[in-house]
Coordinates of C-alpha atoms and ligand atoms in Angstrom, one line a residue:
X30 CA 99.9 -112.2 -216.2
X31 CA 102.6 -109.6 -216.4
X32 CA 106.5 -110.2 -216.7
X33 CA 106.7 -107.3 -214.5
X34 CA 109.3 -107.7 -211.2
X35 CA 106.9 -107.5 -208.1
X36 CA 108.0 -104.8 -205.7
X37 CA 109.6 -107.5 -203.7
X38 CA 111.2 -109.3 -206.5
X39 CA 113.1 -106.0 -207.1
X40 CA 113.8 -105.0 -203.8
X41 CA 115.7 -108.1 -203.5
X42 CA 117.6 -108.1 -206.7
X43 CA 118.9 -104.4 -206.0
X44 CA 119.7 -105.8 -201.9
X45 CA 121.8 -108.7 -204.0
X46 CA 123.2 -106.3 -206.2
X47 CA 122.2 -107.7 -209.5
X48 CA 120.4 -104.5 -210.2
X49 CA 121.8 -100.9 -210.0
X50 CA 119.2 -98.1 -209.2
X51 CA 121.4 -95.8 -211.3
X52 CA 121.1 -98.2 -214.3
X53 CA 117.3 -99.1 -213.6
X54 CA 116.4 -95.0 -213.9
X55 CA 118.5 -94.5 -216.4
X56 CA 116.8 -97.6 -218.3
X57 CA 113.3 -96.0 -216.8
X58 CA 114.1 -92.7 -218.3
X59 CA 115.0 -93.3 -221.6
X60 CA 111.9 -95.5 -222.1
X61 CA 109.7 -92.9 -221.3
X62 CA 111.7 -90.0 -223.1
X63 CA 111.1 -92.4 -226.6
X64 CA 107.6 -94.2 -225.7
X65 CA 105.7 -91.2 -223.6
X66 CA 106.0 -88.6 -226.9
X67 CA 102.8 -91.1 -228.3
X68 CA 100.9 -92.0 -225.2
X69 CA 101.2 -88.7 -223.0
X70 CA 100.9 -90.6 -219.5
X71 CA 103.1 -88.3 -217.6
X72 CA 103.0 -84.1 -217.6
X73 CA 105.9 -84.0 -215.7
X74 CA 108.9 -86.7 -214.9
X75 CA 111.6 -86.1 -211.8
X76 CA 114.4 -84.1 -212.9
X77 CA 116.5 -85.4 -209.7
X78 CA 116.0 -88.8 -210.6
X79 CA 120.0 -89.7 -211.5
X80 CA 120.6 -87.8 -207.8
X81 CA 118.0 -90.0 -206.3
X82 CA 119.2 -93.0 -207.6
X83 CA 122.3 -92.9 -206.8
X84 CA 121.5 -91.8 -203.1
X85 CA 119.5 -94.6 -203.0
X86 CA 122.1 -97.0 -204.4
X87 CA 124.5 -95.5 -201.5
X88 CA 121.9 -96.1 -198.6
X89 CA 122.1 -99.8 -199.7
X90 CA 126.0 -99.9 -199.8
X91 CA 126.1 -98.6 -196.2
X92 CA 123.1 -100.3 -195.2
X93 CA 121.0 -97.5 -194.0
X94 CA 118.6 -98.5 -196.7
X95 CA 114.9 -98.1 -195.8
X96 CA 112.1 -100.9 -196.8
X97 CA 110.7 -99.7 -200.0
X98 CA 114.2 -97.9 -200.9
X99 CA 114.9 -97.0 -204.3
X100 CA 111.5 -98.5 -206.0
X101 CA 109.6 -96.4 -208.7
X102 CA 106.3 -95.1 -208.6
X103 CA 104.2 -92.2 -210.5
X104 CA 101.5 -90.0 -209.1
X105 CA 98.1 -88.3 -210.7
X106 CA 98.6 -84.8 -211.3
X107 CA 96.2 -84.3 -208.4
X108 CA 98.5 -86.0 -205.5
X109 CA 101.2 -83.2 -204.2
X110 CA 104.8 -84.5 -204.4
X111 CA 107.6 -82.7 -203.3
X112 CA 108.9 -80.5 -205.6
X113 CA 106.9 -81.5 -208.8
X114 CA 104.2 -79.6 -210.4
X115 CA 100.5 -80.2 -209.3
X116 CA 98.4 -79.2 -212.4
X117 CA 94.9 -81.5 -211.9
X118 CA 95.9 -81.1 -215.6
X119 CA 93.9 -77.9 -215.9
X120 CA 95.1 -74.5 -217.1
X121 CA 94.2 -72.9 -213.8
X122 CA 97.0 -74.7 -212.2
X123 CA 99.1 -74.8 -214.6
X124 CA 101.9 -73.1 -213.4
X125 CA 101.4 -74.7 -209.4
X126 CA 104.2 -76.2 -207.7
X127 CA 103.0 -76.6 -203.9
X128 CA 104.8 -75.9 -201.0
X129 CA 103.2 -79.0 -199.4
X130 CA 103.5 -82.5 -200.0
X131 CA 100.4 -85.1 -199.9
X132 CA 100.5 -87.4 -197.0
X133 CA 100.4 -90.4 -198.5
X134 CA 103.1 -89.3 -200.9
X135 CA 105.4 -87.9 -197.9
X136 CA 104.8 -91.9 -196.4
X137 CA 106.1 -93.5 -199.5
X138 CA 109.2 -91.2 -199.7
X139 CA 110.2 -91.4 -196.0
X140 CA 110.0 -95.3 -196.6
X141 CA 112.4 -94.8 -199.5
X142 CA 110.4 -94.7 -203.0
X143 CA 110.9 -93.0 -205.5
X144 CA 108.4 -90.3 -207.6
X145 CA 109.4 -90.7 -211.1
X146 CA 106.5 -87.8 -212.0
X147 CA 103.4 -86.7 -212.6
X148 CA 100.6 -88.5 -214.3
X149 CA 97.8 -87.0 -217.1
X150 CA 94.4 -87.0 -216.1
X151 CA 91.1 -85.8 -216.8
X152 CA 91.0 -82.0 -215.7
X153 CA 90.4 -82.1 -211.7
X154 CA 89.4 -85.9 -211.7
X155 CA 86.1 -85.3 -213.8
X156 CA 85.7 -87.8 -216.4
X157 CA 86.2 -91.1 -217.8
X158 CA 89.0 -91.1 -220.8
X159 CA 91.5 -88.8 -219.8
X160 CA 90.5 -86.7 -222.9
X161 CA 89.0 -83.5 -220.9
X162 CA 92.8 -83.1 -219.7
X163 CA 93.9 -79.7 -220.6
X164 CA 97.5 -80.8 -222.0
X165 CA 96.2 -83.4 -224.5
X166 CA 94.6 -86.9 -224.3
X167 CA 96.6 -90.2 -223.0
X168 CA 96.5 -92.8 -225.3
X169 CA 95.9 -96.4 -224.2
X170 CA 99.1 -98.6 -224.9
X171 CA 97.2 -101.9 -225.1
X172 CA 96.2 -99.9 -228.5
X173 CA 96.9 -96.8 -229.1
X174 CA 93.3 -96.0 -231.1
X175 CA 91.4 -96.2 -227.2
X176 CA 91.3 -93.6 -224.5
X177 CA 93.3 -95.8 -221.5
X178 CA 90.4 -94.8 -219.6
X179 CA 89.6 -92.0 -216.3
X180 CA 90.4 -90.4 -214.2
X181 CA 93.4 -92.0 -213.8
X182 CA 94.3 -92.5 -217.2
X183 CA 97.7 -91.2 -217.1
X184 CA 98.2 -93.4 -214.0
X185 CA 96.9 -96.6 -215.6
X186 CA 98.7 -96.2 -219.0
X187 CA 102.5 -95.6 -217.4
X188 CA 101.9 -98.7 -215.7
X189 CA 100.6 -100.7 -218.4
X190 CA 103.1 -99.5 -220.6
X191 CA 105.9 -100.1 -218.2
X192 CA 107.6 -96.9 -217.4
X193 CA 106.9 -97.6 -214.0
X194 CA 105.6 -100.3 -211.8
X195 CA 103.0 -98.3 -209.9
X196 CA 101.1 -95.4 -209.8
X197 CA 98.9 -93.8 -207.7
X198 CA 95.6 -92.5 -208.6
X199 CA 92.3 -91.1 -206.7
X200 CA 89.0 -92.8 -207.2
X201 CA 85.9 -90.8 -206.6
X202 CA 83.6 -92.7 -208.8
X203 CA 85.7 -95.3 -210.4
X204 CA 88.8 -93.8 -211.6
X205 CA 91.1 -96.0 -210.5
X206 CA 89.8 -99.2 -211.4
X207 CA 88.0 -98.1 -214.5
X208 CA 91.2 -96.7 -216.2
X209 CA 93.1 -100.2 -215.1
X210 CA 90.5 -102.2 -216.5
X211 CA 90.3 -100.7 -219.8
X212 CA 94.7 -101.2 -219.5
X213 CA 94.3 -104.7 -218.2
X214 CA 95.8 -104.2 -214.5
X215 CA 95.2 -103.8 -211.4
X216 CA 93.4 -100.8 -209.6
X217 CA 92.5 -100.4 -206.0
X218 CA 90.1 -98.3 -204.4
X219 CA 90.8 -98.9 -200.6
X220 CA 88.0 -98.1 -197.8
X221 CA 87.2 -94.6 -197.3
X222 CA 89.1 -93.4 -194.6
X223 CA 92.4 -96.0 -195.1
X224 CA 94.2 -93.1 -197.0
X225 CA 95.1 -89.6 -195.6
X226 CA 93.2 -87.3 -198.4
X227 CA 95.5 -84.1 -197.4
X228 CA 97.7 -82.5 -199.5
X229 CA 95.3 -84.3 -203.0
X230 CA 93.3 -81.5 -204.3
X231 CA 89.8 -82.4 -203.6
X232 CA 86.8 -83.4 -206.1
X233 CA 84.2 -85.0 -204.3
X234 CA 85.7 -84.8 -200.5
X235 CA 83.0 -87.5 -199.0
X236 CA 84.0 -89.8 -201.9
X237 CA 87.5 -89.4 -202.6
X238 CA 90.1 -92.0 -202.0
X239 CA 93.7 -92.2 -203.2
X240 CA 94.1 -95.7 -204.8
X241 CA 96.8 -97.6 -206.3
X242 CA 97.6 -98.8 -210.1
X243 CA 100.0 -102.2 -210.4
X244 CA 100.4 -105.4 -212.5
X245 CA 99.4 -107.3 -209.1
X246 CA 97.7 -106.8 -206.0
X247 CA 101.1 -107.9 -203.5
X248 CA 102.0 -104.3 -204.8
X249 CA 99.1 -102.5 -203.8
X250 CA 99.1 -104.1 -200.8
X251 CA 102.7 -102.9 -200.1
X252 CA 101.9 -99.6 -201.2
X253 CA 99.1 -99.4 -198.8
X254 CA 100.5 -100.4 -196.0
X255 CA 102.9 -98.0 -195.8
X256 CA 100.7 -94.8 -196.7
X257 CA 97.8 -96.1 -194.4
X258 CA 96.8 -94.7 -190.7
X259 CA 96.0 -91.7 -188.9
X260 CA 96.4 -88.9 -189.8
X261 CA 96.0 -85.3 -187.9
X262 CA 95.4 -83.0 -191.4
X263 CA 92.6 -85.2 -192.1
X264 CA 89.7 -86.1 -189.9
X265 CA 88.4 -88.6 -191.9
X266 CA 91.3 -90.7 -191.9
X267 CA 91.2 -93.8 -189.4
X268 CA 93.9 -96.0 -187.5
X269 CA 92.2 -99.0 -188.3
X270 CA 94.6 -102.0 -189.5
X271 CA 93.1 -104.3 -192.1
X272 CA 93.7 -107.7 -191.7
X273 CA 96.1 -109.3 -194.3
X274 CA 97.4 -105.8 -195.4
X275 CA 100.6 -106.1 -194.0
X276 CA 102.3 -109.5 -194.0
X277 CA 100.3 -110.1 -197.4
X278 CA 99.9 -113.6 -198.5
X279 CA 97.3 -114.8 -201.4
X280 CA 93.8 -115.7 -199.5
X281 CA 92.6 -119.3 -201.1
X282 CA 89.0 -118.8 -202.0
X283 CA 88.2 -122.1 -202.1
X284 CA 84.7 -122.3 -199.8
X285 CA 84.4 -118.6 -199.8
X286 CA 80.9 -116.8 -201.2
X287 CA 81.0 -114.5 -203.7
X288 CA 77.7 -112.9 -205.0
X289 CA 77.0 -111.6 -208.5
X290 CA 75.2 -108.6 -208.3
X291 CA 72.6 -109.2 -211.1
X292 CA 71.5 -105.6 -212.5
X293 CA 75.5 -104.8 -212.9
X294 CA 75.6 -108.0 -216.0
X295 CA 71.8 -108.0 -217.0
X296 CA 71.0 -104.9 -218.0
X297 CA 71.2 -102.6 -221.6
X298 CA 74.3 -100.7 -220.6
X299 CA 76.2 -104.0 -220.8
X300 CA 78.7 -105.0 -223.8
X301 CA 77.8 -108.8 -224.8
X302 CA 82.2 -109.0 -224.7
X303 CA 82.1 -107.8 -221.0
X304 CA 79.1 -109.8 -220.1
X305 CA 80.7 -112.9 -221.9
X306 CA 84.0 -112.4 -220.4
X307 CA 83.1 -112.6 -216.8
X308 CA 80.7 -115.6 -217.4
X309 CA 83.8 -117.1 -218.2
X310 CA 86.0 -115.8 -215.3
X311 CA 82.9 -117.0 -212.9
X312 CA 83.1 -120.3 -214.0
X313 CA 87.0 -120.1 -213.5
X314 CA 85.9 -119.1 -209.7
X315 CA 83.9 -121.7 -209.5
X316 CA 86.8 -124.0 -211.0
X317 CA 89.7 -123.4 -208.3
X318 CA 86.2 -124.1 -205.5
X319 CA 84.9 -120.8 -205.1
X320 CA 80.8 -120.4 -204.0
X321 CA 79.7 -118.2 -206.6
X322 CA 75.7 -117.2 -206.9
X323 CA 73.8 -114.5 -208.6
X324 CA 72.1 -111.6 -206.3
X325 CA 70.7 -108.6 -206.8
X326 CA 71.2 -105.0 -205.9
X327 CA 67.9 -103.0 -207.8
X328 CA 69.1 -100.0 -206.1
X329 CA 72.3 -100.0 -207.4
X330 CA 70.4 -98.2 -210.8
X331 CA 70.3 -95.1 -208.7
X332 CA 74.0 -95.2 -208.1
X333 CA 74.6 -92.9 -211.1
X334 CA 71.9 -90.2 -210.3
X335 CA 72.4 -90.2 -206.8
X336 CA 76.4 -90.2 -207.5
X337 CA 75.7 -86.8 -210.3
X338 CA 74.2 -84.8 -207.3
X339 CA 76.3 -85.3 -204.6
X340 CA 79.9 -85.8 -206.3
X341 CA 78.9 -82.2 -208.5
X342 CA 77.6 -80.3 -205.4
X343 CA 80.7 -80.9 -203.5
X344 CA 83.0 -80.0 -206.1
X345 CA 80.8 -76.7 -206.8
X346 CA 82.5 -76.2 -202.9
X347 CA 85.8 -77.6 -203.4
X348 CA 86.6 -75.5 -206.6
X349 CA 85.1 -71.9 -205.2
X350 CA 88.9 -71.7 -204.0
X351 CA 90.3 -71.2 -207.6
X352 CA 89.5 -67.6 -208.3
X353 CA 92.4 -66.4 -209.3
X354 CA 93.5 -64.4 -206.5
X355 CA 95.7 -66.7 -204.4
X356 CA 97.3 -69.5 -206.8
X357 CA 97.0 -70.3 -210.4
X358 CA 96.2 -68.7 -213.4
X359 CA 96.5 -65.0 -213.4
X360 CA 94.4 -63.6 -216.3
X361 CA 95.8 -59.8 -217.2
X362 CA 94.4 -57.3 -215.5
X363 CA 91.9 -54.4 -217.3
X364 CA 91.3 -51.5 -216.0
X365 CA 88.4 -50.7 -213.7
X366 CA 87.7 -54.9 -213.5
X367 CA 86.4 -55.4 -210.0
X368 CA 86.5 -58.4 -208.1
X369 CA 83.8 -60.4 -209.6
X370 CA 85.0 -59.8 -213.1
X371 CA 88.3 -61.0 -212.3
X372 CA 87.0 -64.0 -210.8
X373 CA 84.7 -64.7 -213.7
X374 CA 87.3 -64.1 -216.0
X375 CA 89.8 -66.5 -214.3
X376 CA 87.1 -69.8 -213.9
X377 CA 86.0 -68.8 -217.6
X378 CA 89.6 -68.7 -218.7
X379 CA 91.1 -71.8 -216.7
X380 CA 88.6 -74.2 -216.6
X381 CA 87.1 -76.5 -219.0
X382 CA 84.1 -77.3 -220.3
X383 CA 83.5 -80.7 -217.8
X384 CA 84.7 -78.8 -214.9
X385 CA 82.0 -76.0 -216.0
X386 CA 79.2 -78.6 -216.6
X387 CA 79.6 -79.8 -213.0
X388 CA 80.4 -76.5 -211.1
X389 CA 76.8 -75.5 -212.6
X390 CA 75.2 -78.5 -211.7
X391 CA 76.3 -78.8 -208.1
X392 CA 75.4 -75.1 -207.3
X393 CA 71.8 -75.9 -208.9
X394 CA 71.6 -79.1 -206.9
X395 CA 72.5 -76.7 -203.4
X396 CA 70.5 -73.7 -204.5
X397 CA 67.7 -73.1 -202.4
X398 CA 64.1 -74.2 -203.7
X399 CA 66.2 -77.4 -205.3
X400 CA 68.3 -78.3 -202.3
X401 CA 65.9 -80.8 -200.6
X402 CA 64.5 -82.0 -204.3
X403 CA 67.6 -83.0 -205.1
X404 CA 70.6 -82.6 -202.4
X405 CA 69.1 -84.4 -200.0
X406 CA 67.0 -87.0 -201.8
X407 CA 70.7 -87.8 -203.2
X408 CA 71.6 -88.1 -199.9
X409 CA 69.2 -90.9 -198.3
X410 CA 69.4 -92.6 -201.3
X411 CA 72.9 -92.9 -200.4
X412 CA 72.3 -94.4 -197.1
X413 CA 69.7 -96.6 -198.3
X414 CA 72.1 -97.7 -201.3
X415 CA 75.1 -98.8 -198.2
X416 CA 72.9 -100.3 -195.6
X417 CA 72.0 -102.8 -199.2
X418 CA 75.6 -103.8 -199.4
X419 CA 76.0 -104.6 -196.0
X420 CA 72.9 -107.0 -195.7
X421 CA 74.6 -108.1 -199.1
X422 CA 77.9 -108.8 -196.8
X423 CA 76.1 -110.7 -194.3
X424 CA 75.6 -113.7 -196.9
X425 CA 78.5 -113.2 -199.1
X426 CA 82.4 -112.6 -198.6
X427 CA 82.4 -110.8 -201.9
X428 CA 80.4 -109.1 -204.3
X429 CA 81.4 -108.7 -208.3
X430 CA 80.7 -106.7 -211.3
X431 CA 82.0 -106.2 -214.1
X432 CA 84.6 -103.0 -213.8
X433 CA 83.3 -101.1 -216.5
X434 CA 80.2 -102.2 -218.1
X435 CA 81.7 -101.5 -222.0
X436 CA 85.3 -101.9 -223.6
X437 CA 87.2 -99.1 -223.8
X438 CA 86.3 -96.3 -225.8
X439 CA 87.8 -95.1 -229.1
X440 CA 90.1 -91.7 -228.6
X441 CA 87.2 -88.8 -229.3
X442 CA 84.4 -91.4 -229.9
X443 CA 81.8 -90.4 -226.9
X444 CA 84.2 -86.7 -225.8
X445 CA 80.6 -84.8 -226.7
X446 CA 78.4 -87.3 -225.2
X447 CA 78.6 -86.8 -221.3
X448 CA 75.8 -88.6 -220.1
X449 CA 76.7 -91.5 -222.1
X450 CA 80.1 -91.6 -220.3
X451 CA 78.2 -91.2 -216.6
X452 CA 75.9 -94.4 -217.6
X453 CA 79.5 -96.1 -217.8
X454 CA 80.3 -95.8 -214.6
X455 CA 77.8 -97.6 -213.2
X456 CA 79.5 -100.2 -211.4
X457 CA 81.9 -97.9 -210.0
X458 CA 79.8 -95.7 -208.6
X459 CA 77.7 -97.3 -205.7
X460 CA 81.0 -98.1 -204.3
X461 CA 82.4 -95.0 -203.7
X462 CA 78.6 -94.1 -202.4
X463 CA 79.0 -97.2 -199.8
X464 CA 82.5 -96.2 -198.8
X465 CA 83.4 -100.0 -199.4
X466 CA 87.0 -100.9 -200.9
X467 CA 87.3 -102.8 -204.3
X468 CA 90.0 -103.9 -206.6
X469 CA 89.5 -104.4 -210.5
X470 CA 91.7 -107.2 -211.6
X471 CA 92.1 -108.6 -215.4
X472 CA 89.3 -110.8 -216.5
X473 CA 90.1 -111.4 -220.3
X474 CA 90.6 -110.1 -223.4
X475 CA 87.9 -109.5 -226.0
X476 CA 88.4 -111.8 -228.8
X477 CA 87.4 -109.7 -231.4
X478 CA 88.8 -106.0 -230.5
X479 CA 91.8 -107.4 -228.4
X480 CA 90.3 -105.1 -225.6
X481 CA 91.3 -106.2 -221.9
X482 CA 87.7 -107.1 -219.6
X483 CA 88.0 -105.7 -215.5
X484 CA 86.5 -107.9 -213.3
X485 CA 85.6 -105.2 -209.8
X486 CA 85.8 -107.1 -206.7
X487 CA 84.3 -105.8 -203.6
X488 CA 84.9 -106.2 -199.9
X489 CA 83.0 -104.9 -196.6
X490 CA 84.7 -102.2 -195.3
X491 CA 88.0 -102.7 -194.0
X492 CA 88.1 -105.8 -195.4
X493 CA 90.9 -104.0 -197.7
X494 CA 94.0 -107.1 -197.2
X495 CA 91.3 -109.6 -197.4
X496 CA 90.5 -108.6 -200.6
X497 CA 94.0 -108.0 -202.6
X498 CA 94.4 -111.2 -200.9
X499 CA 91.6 -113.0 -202.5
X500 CA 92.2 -110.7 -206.1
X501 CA 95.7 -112.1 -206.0
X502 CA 95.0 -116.1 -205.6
X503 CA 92.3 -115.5 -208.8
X504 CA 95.0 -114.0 -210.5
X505 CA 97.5 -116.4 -210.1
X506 CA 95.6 -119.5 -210.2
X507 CA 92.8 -118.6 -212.7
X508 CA 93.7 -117.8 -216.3
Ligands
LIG18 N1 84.0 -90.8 -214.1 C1 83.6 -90.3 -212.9 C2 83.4 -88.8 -213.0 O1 83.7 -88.2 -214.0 C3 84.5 -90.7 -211.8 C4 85.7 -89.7 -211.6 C5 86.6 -90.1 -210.5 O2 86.5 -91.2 -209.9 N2 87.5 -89.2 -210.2 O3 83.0 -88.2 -212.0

């Protein structure tokens, strides 16, 4: 699909020496300094990158060179990396440089990559198109007219546009693989708990997962398995190897089951492109000797609902800590302003109107005399919406949906038309709920528009190798 150098394919040319990691960032740089003015995909880019390079290039020459040395990647504005800016692309942060690092970011850099900077996103992770950014709207280089999608937007559109081979993004309800779908790559969303959330500025904490944007899933795999594993800053994190992660070959699906969950393709949310674009990539399954049957999920409906209770109530907790006091913006002062004035003045000041709309809604969804109408409904719907996937995973190696159930969206076309953009997500969604890993992988391009189709592949849990392994074969040997 992509002319793109795999991770490996790179690594070796630079180990040869037909590649210099000077020349390469230089290259890297100047592409993005002429092609980023339009698309906006990075807030911030390395301003060490010569030093690094050339560091880099020295480690190889007296072969202290470490496995991933020298190799490009970006991070979402929500992942902290040494020494770069951490905005969640809202004002309130817009001055923050942390004096932490992320985990999964410190991993990568101890195993020798490179961050070439900071990617745009929707302000905190909330939304789908990368428009409710507070430094501008990314535009989609597949065509310049279309959001490139969200959260992750800024993420997905580097990649697809080729200032870097991988990015990193964070996936709550879908933002990594919906932004790569509406690009036409890859996004991964590994099983909650694979990926160390500390030191990424938290949305919806039971949800979260820090995923990875590529041309190909050998890459995400690599990526993975060197950020993966226990971590002591955060309990949720787990030791657990998944099979096929590390020595990562393509899994021949030839035998294997793959259900269709039903409600995702037949139902009035779903473009007739989308719908005709993976009725095509099915029968492609079925082609190379893939099992491939329809089944059905009726609870994944209440994905959406369930996920617009529980995703806003924890963030109504996670974002309490932006008042203005510790970090980020500082409004003026007034005189005689007491506490709560300055802490209404700095949340009215620095944050948006999405951030708003879900900060209200999560503390009406916890307020007493709602909580167990809402909160807690949410939350056995939930556990009743899992326990389906894994009697689902007891016939079926792997389920699919369609990533995003419509092509991408023109720039400003639905920006006033939230609930519109939650229906959207509807694929993504019961996922996250599940805690289930899931990789969206090209499926086609709408005839008409020109618009790239995601096909979302989902494992059982841990199942994470498995499935990159299975998302590579298709990709390779289906067209
Ligand atoms: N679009 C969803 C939302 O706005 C998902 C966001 C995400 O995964 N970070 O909540």
């Amino acid at each position: 699909m992509s002319t793109q150098l795999t991770y490996k394919e790179f690594l070796s040319r630079v180990k040869s020496g037909e590649l210099s990691l000077p020349e390469y960032y230089q290259g890297l740089k100047s592409k993005i300094e002429t092609e980023d003015k339009e698309i906006n995909s990075l807030l911030s880019v390395n301003n060490k990158l010569d030093e690094m390079a050339a560091a880099a290039q020295e480690r190889y020459k007296d072969g202290t060179n470490r496995e991933l040395e020298g190799i490009a990647v970006a991070a979402k504005d929500n992942i902290a990396v040494e020494g770069l800016p951490n905005t969640c692309a809202s004002k309130l942060l817009e001055n923050f440089i942390p004096p932490y690092q992320a985990t999964v970011a410190q991993r990568l850099s101890d195993a020798g990559a490179i961050f070439v900077g900071k990617a745009n996103m929707d302000e905190f992770a909330m939304g789908s198109t990368t428009e409710t950014s507070a430094f501008g709207a990314t535009k989609n280089p597949v065509n310049k007219d279309y959001v490139p999608g969200g959260s992750s937007g800024g993420s997905a559109a580097a990649v697809a546009a080729g200032f870097v081979p991988a990015a990193l993004g964070t996936d709550t309800g879908g933002s990594v693989r919906q932004p790569a779908s509406f690009c036409g790559i890859v996004g991964y969303k590994p099983t909650y708990g694979l990926l160390s959330r500390w030191g990424v500025t938290a949305f919806g904490s039971s949800l979260d997962q820090v995923g990875t944007l590529t041309t190909n899933c050998e890459d995400a795999a690599l990526l993975t398995s060197k950020m993966m594993g226990l971590d002591e800053k955060d309990s949720t994190s787990s030791s657990r190897v998944p099979e096929n992660i590390k020595d990562f070959k393509a899994i021949d699906i030839k035998g294997k089951k793959f259900g269709v969950i039903r409600e995702t393709l037949e139902n009035e949310h779903t473009d007739e492109a989308v719908r005709a674009a993976m009725q095509k990539k099915i029968e492609d399954l079925k082609a190379v000797g893939a099992i491939v049957e329809m089944t059905s999920i009726e609870e994944i409906t209440y994905g959406v609902s369930t996920y617009y209770i529980i995703a806003p109530a924890e963030a109504s907790s996670n974002l309490a800590r932006y008042d203005g006091v510790r970090y980020g913006l500082q409004v003026p002062r007034v005189a005689d302003e007491d506490v709560k004035d300055r802490f209404t003045k700095t949340r009215s000041q620095g944050f948006g109107d999405e951030v708003k709309r879900r900060i209200i809604l999560g503390n009406f969804v916890l307020s007493s005399g709602y909580y167990d109408a809402y909160y807690k409904k949410a939350q056995k719907a939930r556990i009743v919406l899992a326990d389906r996937f894994v009697q689902e995973f007891n016939k079926y190696d792997y389920l699919i949906t369609p990533t995003s159930p419509v092509l991408p969206f023109k720039l400003g076309e639905n920006f006033d038309d939230p609930l519109k953009l939650y229906t959207a997500d509807l694929c993504t969604i019961p996922v996250n709920l599940a805690g289930l890993p899931a990789v969206s992988i090209p499926a086609g391009i709408d005839g008409v528009s020109g618009l790239p189709v995601g096909m979302q592949l989902i494992g059982k849990r841990f199942d994470d190798g498995l499935l990159l392994g299975a998302g590579e074969f298709i990709l390779g040997e289906t067209k």
